[in-house]
Protein backbone atom coordinates (compact mmCIF):
# COMPACT_ATOMS: atom_id res chain seq x y z
CA GLY A 1 1.70 11.13 31.26
CA ASP A 2 0.63 7.65 32.35
CA ARG A 3 -1.67 7.07 29.36
CA ARG A 4 -0.85 4.02 27.23
CA VAL A 5 -2.60 5.27 24.11
CA GLU A 6 -0.35 6.22 21.18
CA TYR A 7 -1.27 7.50 17.73
CA GLU A 8 0.70 7.29 14.51
CA THR A 9 -0.16 8.89 11.17
CA GLN A 10 1.71 8.38 7.91
CA TRP A 11 1.26 10.09 4.55
CA GLY A 12 2.90 9.05 1.31
CA VAL A 13 2.96 10.06 -2.36
CA ILE A 14 4.81 8.15 -5.05
CA ALA A 15 5.09 8.37 -8.82
CA ALA A 16 6.22 5.12 -10.42
CA HIS A 17 6.38 3.23 -13.68
CA ASP A 18 5.67 -0.47 -13.18
CA ARG A 19 6.50 -3.09 -15.79
CA THR A 20 4.95 -6.47 -15.03
CA ARG A 21 5.92 -9.68 -16.80
CA ILE A 22 4.01 -12.88 -16.00
CA GLU A 23 4.68 -16.25 -17.59
CA GLY A 24 1.49 -17.52 -19.19
CA ALA A 25 -0.25 -14.12 -19.22
CA ASP A 26 0.00 -10.77 -20.98
CA ASP A 27 2.72 -8.35 -19.93
CA PHE A 28 1.70 -4.79 -19.13
CA GLU A 29 3.10 -1.44 -18.05
CA VAL A 30 1.45 1.17 -15.83
CA PRO A 31 2.77 4.64 -15.00
CA ALA A 32 0.90 5.81 -11.90
CA LEU A 33 0.69 8.47 -9.21
CA VAL A 34 -0.42 7.07 -5.83
CA GLY A 35 -1.19 8.73 -2.51
CA THR A 36 -1.58 6.82 0.78
CA TRP A 37 -2.69 7.65 4.32
CA GLN A 38 -2.41 5.43 7.41
CA TRP A 39 -3.75 6.03 10.93
CA LEU A 40 -2.86 3.73 13.83
CA ARG A 41 -4.13 3.76 17.41
CA ARG A 42 -2.22 1.59 19.90
CA ASP A 43 -3.26 0.94 23.51
CA VAL A 44 -1.07 -1.85 24.90
CA ASP A 45 0.83 -2.54 28.09
CA ALA A 46 4.12 -3.06 26.20
CA LYS A 47 4.76 -2.30 22.53
CA TYR A 48 7.47 -4.98 22.15
CA ASP A 49 5.70 -7.68 24.20
CA PRO A 50 1.95 -6.90 24.30
CA ARG A 51 -0.15 -8.99 26.66
CA ASP A 52 -3.04 -6.61 27.28
CA GLY A 53 -4.68 -3.96 25.12
CA ASN A 54 -5.70 -3.35 21.54
CA LEU A 55 -4.58 -1.94 18.20
CA ILE A 56 -6.57 -0.35 15.35
CA ASP A 57 -5.00 0.43 11.96
CA VAL A 58 -6.84 2.21 9.12
CA GLY A 59 -5.33 2.68 5.66
CA LEU A 60 -6.55 4.59 2.59
CA GLY A 61 -5.04 4.92 -0.86
CA ALA A 62 -5.90 6.61 -4.14
CA GLY A 63 -4.11 6.67 -7.47
CA VAL A 64 -4.42 7.34 -11.16
CA THR A 65 -2.71 5.90 -14.24
CA LEU A 66 -0.69 8.66 -15.87
CA ASP A 67 -1.14 7.46 -19.44
CA LYS A 68 -4.92 7.00 -19.52
CA GLY A 69 -6.14 8.84 -16.42
CA GLU A 70 -7.82 5.74 -14.90
CA PRO A 71 -8.48 6.13 -11.14
CA PHE A 72 -8.18 3.43 -8.48
CA TYR A 73 -8.78 3.40 -4.71
CA ARG A 74 -8.08 1.21 -1.68
CA ALA A 75 -9.29 1.00 1.92
CA SER A 76 -8.36 -1.38 4.74
CA ILE A 77 -8.86 -1.76 8.46
CA ARG A 78 -6.98 -4.00 10.87
CA GLY A 79 -7.67 -4.71 14.53
CA GLN A 80 -6.02 -6.80 17.21
CA LYS A 81 -6.91 -7.42 20.84
CA TRP A 82 -4.82 -8.98 23.64
CA TRP A 83 -6.28 -10.33 26.91
CA ARG A 84 -4.36 -11.55 29.94
CA VAL A 85 -5.69 -14.88 31.17
CA GLY A 86 -4.53 -15.59 34.69
CA ALA A 87 -0.89 -14.89 35.52
CA ASN A 88 0.84 -16.58 32.58
CA ASP A 89 -1.52 -16.84 29.60
CA VAL A 90 -2.49 -14.48 26.77
CA LEU A 91 -5.40 -14.71 24.32
CA THR A 92 -5.09 -12.78 21.04
CA VAL A 93 -7.76 -12.13 18.41
CA ARG A 94 -7.02 -10.26 15.16
CA ALA A 95 -8.84 -9.43 11.96
CA GLN A 96 -8.20 -7.44 8.77
CA VAL A 97 -10.38 -6.47 5.81
CA GLY A 98 -9.35 -4.66 2.62
CA LYS A 99 -10.98 -3.61 -0.66
CA VAL A 100 -9.76 -2.12 -3.95
CA TRP A 101 -11.98 -0.22 -6.40
CA SER A 102 -10.59 0.48 -9.86
CA HIS A 103 -11.48 1.39 -13.45
CA THR A 104 -8.52 -0.59 -14.79
CA ASP A 105 -6.92 -4.02 -14.42
CA ARG A 106 -3.45 -2.45 -14.74
CA LEU A 107 -2.72 -1.80 -11.08
CA PRO A 108 0.67 -1.28 -9.46
CA GLN A 109 1.80 -4.65 -8.10
CA ASP A 110 1.69 -3.64 -4.42
CA PHE A 111 -1.77 -2.02 -4.57
CA GLY A 112 -3.78 -5.27 -4.48
CA TYR A 113 -3.83 -7.83 -1.69
CA ARG A 114 -1.91 -11.08 -1.36
CA ILE A 115 -1.92 -13.02 1.90
CA GLY A 116 -0.37 -16.11 3.46
CA GLY A 117 2.48 -16.82 5.84
CA ALA A 118 3.43 -15.54 9.29
CA ARG A 119 1.19 -12.81 10.77
CA SER A 120 -1.36 -13.64 8.06
CA VAL A 121 -2.67 -17.17 7.35
CA ARG A 122 -0.14 -19.65 8.65
CA GLY A 123 0.11 -23.02 6.93
CA TYR A 124 0.51 -21.36 3.50
CA LYS A 125 3.46 -19.83 1.68
CA TYR A 126 4.14 -16.12 2.05
CA ASN A 127 1.86 -14.11 -0.29
CA SER A 128 0.68 -17.31 -2.00
CA ILE A 129 -3.05 -16.49 -1.75
CA GLY A 130 -4.46 -14.08 -4.33
CA ILE A 131 -5.59 -14.09 -7.93
CA GLU A 132 -3.96 -16.60 -10.26
CA ARG A 133 -2.78 -14.84 -13.39
CA GLY A 134 -0.67 -17.06 -15.62
CA ASP A 135 1.98 -18.68 -13.44
CA ALA A 136 1.87 -15.91 -10.83
CA ILE A 137 -0.23 -14.86 -7.84
CA TYR A 138 -1.48 -11.33 -8.46
CA GLY A 139 -2.86 -8.85 -5.94
CA ALA A 140 -6.63 -9.28 -5.38
CA PRO A 141 -9.27 -6.54 -5.01
CA ALA A 142 -10.80 -8.05 -1.84
CA MET A 143 -9.10 -9.48 1.25
CA ALA A 144 -10.17 -10.76 4.66
CA VAL A 145 -8.06 -12.40 7.38
CA ALA A 146 -8.83 -13.48 10.95
CA GLY A 147 -6.95 -15.37 13.62
CA VAL A 148 -7.17 -16.56 17.23
CA GLU A 149 -4.13 -17.52 19.30
CA TYR A 150 -3.66 -18.69 22.90
CA VAL A 151 -0.20 -18.56 24.52
CA HIS A 152 0.81 -20.16 27.81
CA TYR A 153 4.12 -18.94 29.30
CA PHE A 154 5.98 -21.50 31.41
CA ASN A 155 8.36 -18.82 32.72
CA ASP A 156 9.63 -15.35 31.79
CA GLN A 157 11.37 -16.58 28.63
CA LEU A 158 9.47 -19.56 27.20
CA GLY A 159 5.89 -20.14 26.11
CA MET A 160 3.75 -22.41 23.93
CA SER A 161 0.86 -21.41 21.67
CA VAL A 162 -2.06 -22.91 19.77
CA PHE A 163 -3.73 -20.97 16.96
CA VAL A 164 -6.27 -20.96 14.13
CA ASP A 165 -6.02 -18.63 11.10
CA ALA A 166 -8.43 -18.14 8.20
CA GLY A 167 -8.61 -15.84 5.19
CA ASP A 168 -8.71 -15.33 1.46
CA ALA A 169 -7.90 -12.75 -1.22
CA ALA A 170 -10.22 -12.84 -4.25
CA GLU A 171 -12.05 -10.81 -6.89
CA SER A 172 -14.83 -10.01 -4.39
CA PHE A 173 -15.95 -10.97 -0.90
CA ARG A 174 -18.65 -13.19 -2.42
CA ASP A 175 -16.03 -15.16 -4.35
CA MET A 176 -13.96 -15.99 -1.27
CA GLN A 177 -13.19 -19.58 -0.39
CA TRP A 178 -11.58 -19.24 3.01
CA ARG A 179 -8.26 -20.97 3.59
CA LEU A 180 -7.91 -22.47 7.05
CA GLY A 181 -4.62 -22.96 8.89
CA TYR A 182 -3.99 -24.16 12.43
CA GLY A 183 -1.17 -25.46 14.54
CA VAL A 184 1.11 -25.05 17.54
CA GLY A 185 4.10 -22.86 18.24
CA ALA A 186 6.81 -21.86 20.68
CA ALA A 187 7.39 -18.33 22.00
CA PHE A 188 10.84 -17.13 23.09
CA VAL A 189 10.91 -13.77 24.87
CA THR A 190 13.81 -11.56 23.72
CA PRO A 191 14.65 -7.85 24.30
CA ALA A 192 13.20 -7.16 20.82
CA GLY A 193 9.92 -8.89 21.65
CA PRO A 194 8.64 -12.47 21.62
CA PHE A 195 10.09 -14.58 18.82
CA TYR A 196 7.54 -17.11 17.54
CA VAL A 197 8.27 -20.40 15.79
CA ASP A 198 5.00 -21.86 14.48
CA LEU A 199 4.24 -25.20 12.86
CA ALA A 200 1.00 -24.90 10.90
CA TRP A 201 -1.16 -27.18 8.77
CA GLY A 202 -2.73 -25.58 5.68
CA GLN A 203 -6.01 -27.40 5.24
CA LYS A 204 -6.44 -26.55 1.54
CA ASP A 205 -2.82 -27.33 0.56
CA ARG A 206 -2.66 -30.26 2.99
CA ARG A 207 0.90 -29.38 3.99
CA LEU A 208 2.82 -28.56 7.15
CA ARG A 209 4.85 -25.34 7.11
CA LEU A 210 7.19 -23.64 9.56
CA HIS A 211 6.83 -19.88 10.18
CA PHE A 212 8.88 -17.33 12.11
CA SER A 213 7.69 -13.94 13.41
CA LEU A 214 8.06 -11.28 16.11
CA GLY A 215 5.11 -10.51 18.41
CA ILE A 216 5.31 -6.71 18.22
CA ALA A 217 2.31 -4.33 18.30
CA PHE A 218 2.81 -2.68 14.89
């Protein structure tokens, strides 16, 4: 009917054999069986150009190493809220938290958390925030990200934004040293959704970086 609320549920099971090589650290292999479940609730005025509403995303995962029978688990929750401000402005607030529990340090590469870049913490390279292992950034057991963005639309096609992002991925929530990124951006409305070009300053790296993203409610 006229309800805006949509639900999506995804299940997945994968058996894989990962071989990880890291310069400056020990190589390792892990055969694993992993199951995942994701539930998403979306209540927005327009999926491809949201300006009012909210989104909640919950994810769970569980796996076991097939050679030693070591279990590992993951849980995450993500939320985002859009508010119309007047006729032409939009305020967005988002947050995400994730945690991994394991009886092994041999995890599949995509099971831990790495953050940074567009739709994460702008002002830092994509997936550059995590655990340093040798010369690589490895997925961390704990992750938290938050962001606030304000967009003013000059007309139906062009807008300008200001934003602040913060987050970290570390061994635990107590070990986190939050990275801060902030900047300005331009929004171009297209049939596929708003296309964002953001210029952000990463306070810890002390560098300016350019990011590109689509403003879609997924």
